[in-house]
PDB file of C-alpha atoms in Angstrom:
ATOM      1  CA  UNK A  20       0.000   0.000   0.000  1.00  0.00           C
ATOM      2  CA  UNK A  21       1.474   3.398  -0.964  1.00  0.00           C
ATOM      3  CA  UNK A  22       1.832   6.089   1.667  1.00  0.00           C
ATOM      4  CA  UNK A  23      -1.419   8.072   1.274  1.00  0.00           C
ATOM      5  CA  UNK A  24      -3.625   9.921   3.742  1.00  0.00           C
ATOM      6  CA  UNK A  25      -6.906   8.519   5.033  1.00  0.00           C
ATOM      7  CA  UNK A  26      -8.776  11.371   3.315  1.00  0.00           C
ATOM      8  CA  UNK A  27      -7.201  10.565  -0.047  1.00  0.00           C
ATOM      9  CA  UNK A  28      -7.980   6.866   0.388  1.00  0.00           C
ATOM     10  CA  UNK A  29     -11.603   7.642   1.229  1.00  0.00           C
ATOM     11  CA  UNK A  30     -11.969   9.883  -1.833  1.00  0.00           C
ATOM     12  CA  UNK A  31     -10.435   7.189  -4.039  1.00  0.00           C
ATOM     13  CA  UNK A  32     -12.880   4.643  -2.629  1.00  0.00           C
ATOM     14  CA  UNK A  33     -15.874   6.879  -3.383  1.00  0.00           C
ATOM     15  CA  UNK A  34     -14.520   7.539  -6.868  1.00  0.00           C
ATOM     16  CA  UNK A  35     -14.097   3.800  -7.447  1.00  0.00           C
ATOM     17  CA  UNK A  36     -17.758   3.233  -6.547  1.00  0.00           C
ATOM     18  CA  UNK A  37     -18.913   6.022  -8.888  1.00  0.00           C
ATOM     19  CA  UNK A  38     -16.675   4.726 -11.686  1.00  0.00           C
ATOM     20  CA  UNK A  39     -18.111   1.227 -11.286  1.00  0.00           C
ATOM     21  CA  UNK A  40     -21.644   2.609 -11.509  1.00  0.00           C
ATOM     22  CA  UNK A  41     -20.950   4.612 -14.684  1.00  0.00           C
ATOM     23  CA  UNK A  42     -19.058   1.749 -16.293  1.00  0.00           C
ATOM     24  CA  UNK A  43     -21.891  -0.698 -15.620  1.00  0.00           C
ATOM     25  CA  UNK A  44     -24.558   1.542 -17.137  1.00  0.00           C
ATOM     26  CA  UNK A  45     -22.830   2.743 -20.294  1.00  0.00           C
ATOM     27  CA  UNK A  46     -19.033   2.466 -19.996  1.00  0.00           C
ATOM     28  CA  UNK A  47     -16.517   5.230 -19.362  1.00  0.00           C
ATOM     29  CA  UNK A  48     -15.713   4.633 -15.709  1.00  0.00           C
ATOM     30  CA  UNK A  49     -12.057   5.283 -16.470  1.00  0.00           C
ATOM     31  CA  UNK A  50     -12.990   8.960 -16.935  1.00  0.00           C
ATOM     32  CA  UNK A  51     -13.232   9.130 -13.146  1.00  0.00           C
ATOM     33  CA  UNK A  52     -10.838   6.461 -11.886  1.00  0.00           C
ATOM     34  CA  UNK A  53      -7.707   7.251 -13.868  1.00  0.00           C
ATOM     35  CA  UNK A  54      -7.641  11.025 -13.128  1.00  0.00           C
ATOM     36  CA  UNK A  55      -8.416  10.288  -9.460  1.00  0.00           C
ATOM     37  CA  UNK A  56      -5.454   7.910  -9.199  1.00  0.00           C
ATOM     38  CA  UNK A  57      -3.198  10.405 -10.958  1.00  0.00           C
ATOM     39  CA  UNK A  58      -4.204  13.184  -8.548  1.00  0.00           C
ATOM     40  CA  UNK A  59      -4.214  11.010  -5.449  1.00  0.00           C
ATOM     41  CA  UNK A  60      -0.881   9.329  -6.244  1.00  0.00           C
ATOM     42  CA  UNK A  61       1.073  12.084  -8.041  1.00  0.00           C
ATOM     43  CA  UNK A  62       4.514  10.517  -7.522  1.00  0.00           C
ATOM     44  CA  UNK A  63       3.567   7.111  -8.916  1.00  0.00           C
ATOM     45  CA  UNK A  64       4.787   6.041 -12.354  1.00  0.00           C
ATOM     46  CA  UNK A  65       2.035   5.931 -15.027  1.00  0.00           C
ATOM     47  CA  UNK A  66       2.479   2.181 -15.520  1.00  0.00           C
ATOM     48  CA  UNK A  67       1.444   1.562 -11.906  1.00  0.00           C
ATOM     49  CA  UNK A  68      -1.558   3.859 -12.299  1.00  0.00           C
ATOM     50  CA  UNK A  69      -2.723   1.942 -15.382  1.00  0.00           C
ATOM     51  CA  UNK A  70      -2.054  -1.458 -13.849  1.00  0.00           C
ATOM     52  CA  UNK A  71      -3.821  -0.648 -10.585  1.00  0.00           C
ATOM     53  CA  UNK A  72      -6.765   0.819 -12.481  1.00  0.00           C
ATOM     54  CA  UNK A  73      -7.195  -2.421 -14.449  1.00  0.00           C
ATOM     55  CA  UNK A  74      -7.118  -4.472 -11.243  1.00  0.00           C
ATOM     56  CA  UNK A  75      -9.884  -2.264  -9.835  1.00  0.00           C
ATOM     57  CA  UNK A  76     -11.946  -2.096 -13.026  1.00  0.00           C
ATOM     58  CA  UNK A  77     -12.093  -5.831 -13.643  1.00  0.00           C
ATOM     59  CA  UNK A  78     -13.946  -6.348 -10.360  1.00  0.00           C
ATOM     60  CA  UNK A  79     -16.639  -3.816 -11.229  1.00  0.00           C
ATOM     61  CA  UNK A  80     -17.078  -5.097 -14.775  1.00  0.00           C
ATOM     62  CA  UNK A  81     -17.250  -8.703 -13.564  1.00  0.00           C
ATOM     63  CA  UNK A  82     -19.877  -7.855 -10.955  1.00  0.00           C
ATOM     64  CA  UNK A  83     -21.905  -5.932 -13.523  1.00  0.00           C
ATOM     65  CA  UNK A  84     -21.533  -8.730 -16.084  1.00  0.00           C
ATOM     66  CA  UNK A  85     -22.782 -11.340 -13.596  1.00  0.00           C
ATOM     67  CA  UNK A  86     -25.742  -9.126 -12.644  1.00  0.00           C
ATOM     68  CA  UNK A  87     -26.642  -8.567 -16.293  1.00  0.00           C
ATOM     69  CA  UNK A  88     -26.327 -12.220 -17.333  1.00  0.00           C
ATOM     70  CA  UNK A  89     -28.843 -13.215 -14.665  1.00  0.00           C
ATOM     71  CA  UNK A  90     -31.576 -10.861 -15.887  1.00  0.00           C
ATOM     72  CA  UNK A  91     -30.762  -9.351 -19.300  1.00  0.00           C
ATOM     73  CA  UNK A  92     -31.643 -11.284 -22.477  1.00  0.00           C
ATOM     74  CA  UNK A  93     -28.108 -11.438 -23.845  1.00  0.00           C
ATOM     75  CA  UNK A  94     -26.465 -14.304 -25.748  1.00  0.00           C
ATOM     76  CA  UNK A  95     -23.482 -15.205 -23.568  1.00  0.00           C
ATOM     77  CA  UNK A  96     -21.839 -17.277 -26.316  1.00  0.00           C
ATOM     78  CA  UNK A  97     -21.835 -14.339 -28.748  1.00  0.00           C
ATOM     79  CA  UNK A  98     -20.617 -11.990 -26.027  1.00  0.00           C
ATOM     80  CA  UNK A  99     -17.660 -14.235 -25.171  1.00  0.00           C
ATOM     81  CA  UNK A 100     -16.688 -14.587 -28.844  1.00  0.00           C
ATOM     82  CA  UNK A 101     -16.701 -10.816 -29.245  1.00  0.00           C
ATOM     83  CA  UNK A 102     -14.720 -10.535 -26.003  1.00  0.00           C
ATOM     84  CA  UNK A 103     -11.994 -12.921 -27.158  1.00  0.00           C
ATOM     85  CA  UNK A 104     -11.667 -10.972 -30.422  1.00  0.00           C
ATOM     86  CA  UNK A 105     -11.536  -7.705 -28.448  1.00  0.00           C
ATOM     87  CA  UNK A 106      -8.776  -9.087 -26.217  1.00  0.00           C
ATOM     88  CA  UNK A 107      -6.716  -9.981 -29.306  1.00  0.00           C
ATOM     89  CA  UNK A 108      -7.351  -6.550 -30.825  1.00  0.00           C
ATOM     90  CA  UNK A 109      -6.381  -4.883 -27.554  1.00  0.00           C
ATOM     91  CA  UNK A 110      -3.052  -6.711 -27.454  1.00  0.00           C
ATOM     92  CA  UNK A 111      -2.307  -5.576 -31.017  1.00  0.00           C
ATOM     93  CA  UNK A 112      -3.262  -1.992 -30.194  1.00  0.00           C
ATOM     94  CA  UNK A 113      -1.109  -1.968 -27.063  1.00  0.00           C
ATOM     95  CA  UNK A 114       1.841  -3.267 -29.077  1.00  0.00           C
ATOM     96  CA  UNK A 115       1.586  -0.312 -31.482  1.00  0.00           C
ATOM     97  CA  UNK A 116       0.647   2.313 -28.888  1.00  0.00           C
ATOM     98  CA  UNK A 117       4.184   3.522 -28.241  1.00  0.00           C
ATOM     99  CA  UNK A 118       4.565   4.703 -31.843  1.00  0.00           C
ATOM    100  CA  UNK A 119       1.333   6.725 -31.969  1.00  0.00           C
ATOM    101  CA  UNK A 120       1.159  10.470 -31.387  1.00  0.00           C
ATOM    102  CA  UNK A 121      -1.782  10.989 -29.010  1.00  0.00           C
ATOM    103  CA  UNK A 122      -1.843  14.663 -29.991  1.00  0.00           C
ATOM    104  CA  UNK A 123      -3.006  13.596 -33.449  1.00  0.00           C
ATOM    105  CA  UNK A 124      -5.461  10.977 -32.224  1.00  0.00           C
ATOM    106  CA  UNK A 125      -7.307  13.100 -29.657  1.00  0.00           C
ATOM    107  CA  UNK A 126      -8.891  15.555 -32.159  1.00  0.00           C
ATOM    108  CA  UNK A 127      -9.932  12.624 -34.349  1.00  0.00           C
ATOM    109  CA  UNK A 128     -11.573  10.860 -31.395  1.00  0.00           C
ATOM    110  CA  UNK A 129     -13.341  14.084 -30.429  1.00  0.00           C
ATOM    111  CA  UNK A 130     -14.831  14.362 -33.907  1.00  0.00           C
ATOM    112  CA  UNK A 131     -16.039  10.760 -33.730  1.00  0.00           C
ATOM    113  CA  UNK A 132     -17.557  11.354 -30.284  1.00  0.00           C
ATOM    114  CA  UNK A 133     -19.362  14.493 -31.491  1.00  0.00           C
ATOM    115  CA  UNK A 134     -20.769  12.457 -34.381  1.00  0.00           C
ATOM    116  CA  UNK A 135     -21.895   9.812 -31.886  1.00  0.00           C
ATOM    117  CA  UNK A 136     -23.544  12.496 -29.731  1.00  0.00           C
ATOM    118  CA  UNK A 137     -25.362  13.967 -32.730  1.00  0.00           C
ATOM    119  CA  UNK A 138     -26.524  10.489 -33.771  1.00  0.00           C
ATOM    120  CA  UNK A 139     -27.907   9.694 -30.307  1.00  0.00           C
ATOM    121  CA  UNK A 140     -29.669  13.067 -29.985  1.00  0.00           C
ATOM    122  CA  UNK A 141     -31.121  12.990 -33.509  1.00  0.00           C
ATOM    123  CA  UNK A 142     -32.242   9.360 -33.200  1.00  0.00           C
ATOM    124  CA  UNK A 143     -34.190   9.337 -29.913  1.00  0.00           C
ATOM    125  CA  UNK A 144     -35.608   5.877 -30.641  1.00  0.00           C
ATOM    126  CA  UNK A 145     -32.182   4.282 -31.214  1.00  0.00           C
ATOM    127  CA  UNK A 146     -31.731   1.398 -28.793  1.00  0.00           C
ATOM    128  CA  UNK A 147     -35.072   2.011 -27.109  1.00  0.00           C
ATOM    129  CA  UNK A 148     -36.224  -1.425 -28.238  1.00  0.00           C
ATOM    130  CA  UNK A 149     -34.597  -4.319 -30.119  1.00  0.00           C
ATOM    131  CA  UNK A 150     -34.298  -3.469 -33.819  1.00  0.00           C
ATOM    132  CA  UNK A 151     -34.467  -7.154 -34.758  1.00  0.00           C
ATOM    133  CA  UNK A 152     -36.615 -10.037 -33.619  1.00  0.00           C
ATOM    134  CA  UNK A 153     -35.553 -13.659 -33.557  1.00  0.00           C
ATOM    135  CA  UNK A 154     -32.026 -15.104 -33.544  1.00  0.00           C
ATOM    136  CA  UNK A 155     -29.112 -12.937 -34.659  1.00  0.00           C
ATOM    137  CA  UNK A 156     -27.866 -13.936 -38.109  1.00  0.00           C
ATOM    138  CA  UNK A 157     -24.394 -15.412 -38.595  1.00  0.00           C
ATOM    139  CA  UNK A 158     -23.413 -12.409 -40.716  1.00  0.00           C
ATOM    140  CA  UNK A 159     -24.240  -9.995 -37.896  1.00  0.00           C
ATOM    141  CA  UNK A 160     -22.353 -12.124 -35.392  1.00  0.00           C
ATOM    142  CA  UNK A 161     -19.314 -12.196 -37.692  1.00  0.00           C
ATOM    143  CA  UNK A 162     -19.523  -8.419 -38.151  1.00  0.00           C
ATOM    144  CA  UNK A 163     -19.703  -7.980 -34.372  1.00  0.00           C
ATOM    145  CA  UNK A 164     -16.712 -10.265 -33.758  1.00  0.00           C
ATOM    146  CA  UNK A 165     -14.496  -8.742 -36.452  1.00  0.00           C
ATOM    147  CA  UNK A 166     -15.703  -5.144 -36.491  1.00  0.00           C
ATOM    148  CA  UNK A 167     -16.742  -4.484 -32.920  1.00  0.00           C
ATOM    149  CA  UNK A 168     -14.482  -6.996 -31.175  1.00  0.00           C
ATOM    150  CA  UNK A 169     -11.231  -6.610 -33.077  1.00  0.00           C
ATOM    151  CA  UNK A 170     -11.812  -2.971 -34.061  1.00  0.00           C
ATOM    152  CA  UNK A 171     -12.808  -1.483 -30.724  1.00  0.00           C
ATOM    153  CA  UNK A 172     -10.467  -3.857 -28.904  1.00  0.00           C
ATOM    154  CA  UNK A 173      -7.621  -2.483 -31.013  1.00  0.00           C
ATOM    155  CA  UNK A 174      -8.677   1.065 -30.142  1.00  0.00           C
ATOM    156  CA  UNK A 175      -8.812   0.139 -26.454  1.00  0.00           C
ATOM    157  CA  UNK A 176      -5.224  -1.076 -26.508  1.00  0.00           C
ATOM    158  CA  UNK A 177      -4.067   1.854 -28.629  1.00  0.00           C
ATOM    159  CA  UNK A 178      -5.522   4.748 -26.641  1.00  0.00           C
ATOM    160  CA  UNK A 179      -8.605   3.692 -24.650  1.00  0.00           C
ATOM    161  CA  UNK A 180     -10.944   6.574 -23.637  1.00  0.00           C
ATOM    162  CA  UNK A 181     -14.598   5.858 -24.383  1.00  0.00           C
ATOM    163  CA  UNK A 182     -14.145   2.163 -25.201  1.00  0.00           C
ATOM    164  CA  UNK A 183     -17.170   1.084 -23.168  1.00  0.00           C
ATOM    165  CA  UNK A 184     -19.354   3.767 -24.729  1.00  0.00           C
ATOM    166  CA  UNK A 185     -18.275   2.817 -28.246  1.00  0.00           C
ATOM    167  CA  UNK A 186     -18.979  -0.842 -27.452  1.00  0.00           C
ATOM    168  CA  UNK A 187     -22.543  -0.157 -26.308  1.00  0.00           C
ATOM    169  CA  UNK A 188     -23.407   1.849 -29.432  1.00  0.00           C
ATOM    170  CA  UNK A 189     -21.638  -0.476 -31.866  1.00  0.00           C
ATOM    171  CA  UNK A 190     -23.242  -3.591 -30.384  1.00  0.00           C
ATOM    172  CA  UNK A 191     -26.707  -2.019 -30.530  1.00  0.00           C
ATOM    173  CA  UNK A 192     -26.165  -1.108 -34.192  1.00  0.00           C
ATOM    174  CA  UNK A 193     -24.554  -4.407 -35.229  1.00  0.00           C
ATOM    175  CA  UNK A 194     -26.620  -6.947 -33.312  1.00  0.00           C
ATOM    176  CA  UNK A 195     -29.857  -4.935 -33.332  1.00  0.00           C
ATOM    177  CA  UNK A 196     -30.235  -5.114 -29.547  1.00  0.00           C
ATOM    178  CA  UNK A 197     -31.625  -2.477 -27.194  1.00  0.00           C
ATOM    179  CA  UNK A 198     -29.247  -0.372 -25.099  1.00  0.00           C
ATOM    180  CA  UNK A 199     -29.698  -2.436 -21.937  1.00  0.00           C
ATOM    181  CA  UNK A 200     -28.796  -5.688 -23.695  1.00  0.00           C
ATOM    182  CA  UNK A 201     -25.927  -3.896 -25.451  1.00  0.00           C
ATOM    183  CA  UNK A 202     -24.614  -2.693 -22.086  1.00  0.00           C
ATOM    184  CA  UNK A 203     -24.843  -6.239 -20.748  1.00  0.00           C
ATOM    185  CA  UNK A 204     -22.919  -7.637 -23.725  1.00  0.00           C
ATOM    186  CA  UNK A 205     -20.361  -4.838 -23.455  1.00  0.00           C
ATOM    187  CA  UNK A 206     -19.646  -5.773 -19.821  1.00  0.00           C
ATOM    188  CA  UNK A 207     -18.815  -9.365 -20.798  1.00  0.00           C
ATOM    189  CA  UNK A 208     -16.508  -8.037 -23.527  1.00  0.00           C
ATOM    190  CA  UNK A 209     -14.926  -5.628 -21.023  1.00  0.00           C
ATOM    191  CA  UNK A 210     -14.148  -8.481 -18.643  1.00  0.00           C
ATOM    192  CA  UNK A 211     -12.190 -10.220 -21.424  1.00  0.00           C
ATOM    193  CA  UNK A 212     -10.196  -7.125 -22.393  1.00  0.00           C
ATOM    194  CA  UNK A 213      -9.523  -6.142 -18.765  1.00  0.00           C
ATOM    195  CA  UNK A 214      -8.336  -9.647 -17.955  1.00  0.00           C
ATOM    196  CA  UNK A 215      -5.847  -9.633 -20.828  1.00  0.00           C
ATOM    197  CA  UNK A 216      -4.509  -6.231 -19.827  1.00  0.00           C
ATOM    198  CA  UNK A 217      -4.334  -7.168 -16.140  1.00  0.00           C
ATOM    199  CA  UNK A 218      -2.289 -10.289 -16.883  1.00  0.00           C
ATOM    200  CA  UNK A 219       0.184  -8.131 -18.803  1.00  0.00           C
ATOM    201  CA  UNK A 220       0.449  -5.528 -16.032  1.00  0.00           C
ATOM    202  CA  UNK A 221       0.687  -8.243 -13.394  1.00  0.00           C
ATOM    203  CA  UNK A 222       3.582  -9.965 -15.167  1.00  0.00           C
ATOM    204  CA  UNK A 223       5.330  -6.605 -15.421  1.00  0.00           C
ATOM    205  CA  UNK A 224       4.875  -6.044 -11.675  1.00  0.00           C
ATOM    206  CA  UNK A 225       3.050  -2.732 -12.135  1.00  0.00           C
ATOM    207  CA  UNK A 226      -0.037  -3.386  -9.988  1.00  0.00           C
ATOM    208  CA  UNK A 227      -0.436  -2.096  -6.416  1.00  0.00           C
ATOM    209  CA  UNK A 228      -2.432  -5.123  -5.308  1.00  0.00           C
ATOM    210  CA  UNK A 229      -3.266  -4.043  -1.744  1.00  0.00           C
ATOM    211  CA  UNK A 230      -4.588  -0.643  -2.809  1.00  0.00           C
ATOM    212  CA  UNK A 231      -6.398  -2.227  -5.752  1.00  0.00           C
ATOM    213  CA  UNK A 232      -8.091  -4.746  -3.424  1.00  0.00           C
ATOM    214  CA  UNK A 233      -9.539  -1.958  -1.271  1.00  0.00           C
ATOM    215  CA  UNK A 234     -10.745   0.117  -4.229  1.00  0.00           C
ATOM    216  CA  UNK A 235     -12.048  -2.963  -6.039  1.00  0.00           C
ATOM    217  CA  UNK A 236     -14.583  -3.631  -3.273  1.00  0.00           C
ATOM    218  CA  UNK A 237     -16.162  -0.221  -3.849  1.00  0.00           C
ATOM    219  CA  UNK A 238     -15.932  -0.572  -7.632  1.00  0.00           C
ATOM    220  CA  UNK A 239     -17.694  -3.936  -7.399  1.00  0.00           C
ATOM    221  CA  UNK A 240     -20.572  -2.484  -5.390  1.00  0.00           C
ATOM    222  CA  UNK A 241     -20.891   0.450  -7.802  1.00  0.00           C
ATOM    223  CA  UNK A 242     -20.899  -1.881 -10.792  1.00  0.00           C
ATOM    224  CA  UNK A 243     -23.606  -4.144  -9.396  1.00  0.00           C
ATOM    225  CA  UNK A 244     -25.793  -1.198  -8.367  1.00  0.00           C
ATOM    226  CA  UNK A 245     -25.359   0.395 -11.816  1.00  0.00           C
ATOM    227  CA  UNK A 246     -26.313  -2.818 -13.596  1.00  0.00           C
ATOM    228  CA  UNK A 247     -29.435  -3.230 -11.449  1.00  0.00           C
ATOM    229  CA  UNK A 248     -30.474   0.378 -12.111  1.00  0.00           C
ATOM    230  CA  UNK A 249     -30.002  -0.042 -15.860  1.00  0.00           C
ATOM    231  CA  UNK A 250     -32.092  -3.225 -15.821  1.00  0.00           C
ATOM    232  CA  UNK A 251     -34.819  -1.600 -13.731  1.00  0.00           C
ATOM    233  CA  UNK A 252     -35.050   1.760 -15.492  1.00  0.00           C
ATOM    234  CA  UNK A 253     -34.533   0.566 -19.066  1.00  0.00           C
ATOM    235  CA  UNK A 254     -33.011   1.972 -22.239  1.00  0.00           C
ATOM    236  CA  UNK A 255     -34.205   5.551 -21.703  1.00  0.00           C
ATOM    237  CA  UNK A 256     -32.124   5.779 -18.543  1.00  0.00           C
ATOM    238  CA  UNK A 257     -29.091   4.263 -20.291  1.00  0.00           C
ATOM    239  CA  UNK A 258     -29.497   6.736 -23.152  1.00  0.00           C
ATOM    240  CA  UNK A 259     -29.486   9.694 -20.750  1.00  0.00           C
ATOM    241  CA  UNK A 260     -26.320   8.512 -19.021  1.00  0.00           C
ATOM    242  CA  UNK A 261     -24.780   7.846 -22.437  1.00  0.00           C
ATOM    243  CA  UNK A 262     -25.246  11.482 -23.485  1.00  0.00           C
ATOM    244  CA  UNK A 263     -23.641  12.733 -20.256  1.00  0.00           C
ATOM    245  CA  UNK A 264     -20.665  10.386 -20.629  1.00  0.00           C
ATOM    246  CA  UNK A 265     -20.057  11.329 -24.286  1.00  0.00           C
ATOM    247  CA  UNK A 266     -20.130  15.054 -23.445  1.00  0.00           C
ATOM    248  CA  UNK A 267     -17.727  14.410 -20.543  1.00  0.00           C
ATOM    249  CA  UNK A 268     -15.378  12.478 -22.825  1.00  0.00           C
ATOM    250  CA  UNK A 269     -15.293  15.322 -25.346  1.00  0.00           C
ATOM    251  CA  UNK A 270     -14.554  17.852 -22.584  1.00  0.00           C
ATOM    252  CA  UNK A 271     -11.847  15.632 -21.075  1.00  0.00           C
ATOM    253  CA  UNK A 272     -10.096  15.045 -24.404  1.00  0.00           C
ATOM    254  CA  UNK A 273     -10.375  18.732 -25.291  1.00  0.00           C
ATOM    255  CA  UNK A 274      -8.784  19.691 -21.966  1.00  0.00           C
ATOM    256  CA  UNK A 275      -5.955  17.191 -22.490  1.00  0.00           C
ATOM    257  CA  UNK A 276      -5.370  18.497 -26.017  1.00  0.00           C
ATOM    258  CA  UNK A 277      -5.450  22.260 -25.543  1.00  0.00           C
ATOM    259  CA  UNK A 278      -5.190  23.057 -21.828  1.00  0.00           C
ATOM    260  CA  UNK A 279      -3.145  20.451 -19.965  1.00  0.00           C
TER     261      UNK A 279
END
């Protein structure tokens, strides 16, 4: 456990719970957790921040995934296949990440996010109900595995911000599911990608396990509460949170690009 004050630890615990809640509903919990760790542990090397964050996040995503699979009508087999593809894509993205200029990528991501925001606001019925009835076709499953899994997994390893949000929207569009089912599927995919990243960080010795264990308890509770709220309140609630998260992502990336 690093040498931190009780106040800082308490604030990190509360942030972990909030991040788990956001991540369970629509993705994007890293918007809270990563900056909080950077502020709370300013002298820690970035690799330890990233590794510890993954150890915390996997608990929340696992709790949310378990909660969703018990009540949401998702196809677990399809979700796992997409997750395995996403884990492979994430490894490839992480391998190439060191050669990418984030200053070039951030404006591009902001444009994509603004397009996503416009799409969600102009299509109020998107994801409100399943767009398709009956079993998902093999072509849609293949598109989800290759396009959503490998593509967004690659982005996650390359740069990361907004991965969960992109997953929810892409899964709803590709598989024709409502936003609640898309969030449920995204959590299963997130567990796969987080596990792959955590193994890498663990082998490198860049995880503060004792701190992560404390924060993970709060993240787990937040994730399970978020999943239950999404299931209870439906796609309209998820859509509202989605808009807030996308706007927050744009502001965060804009600050990193032009202010920080």
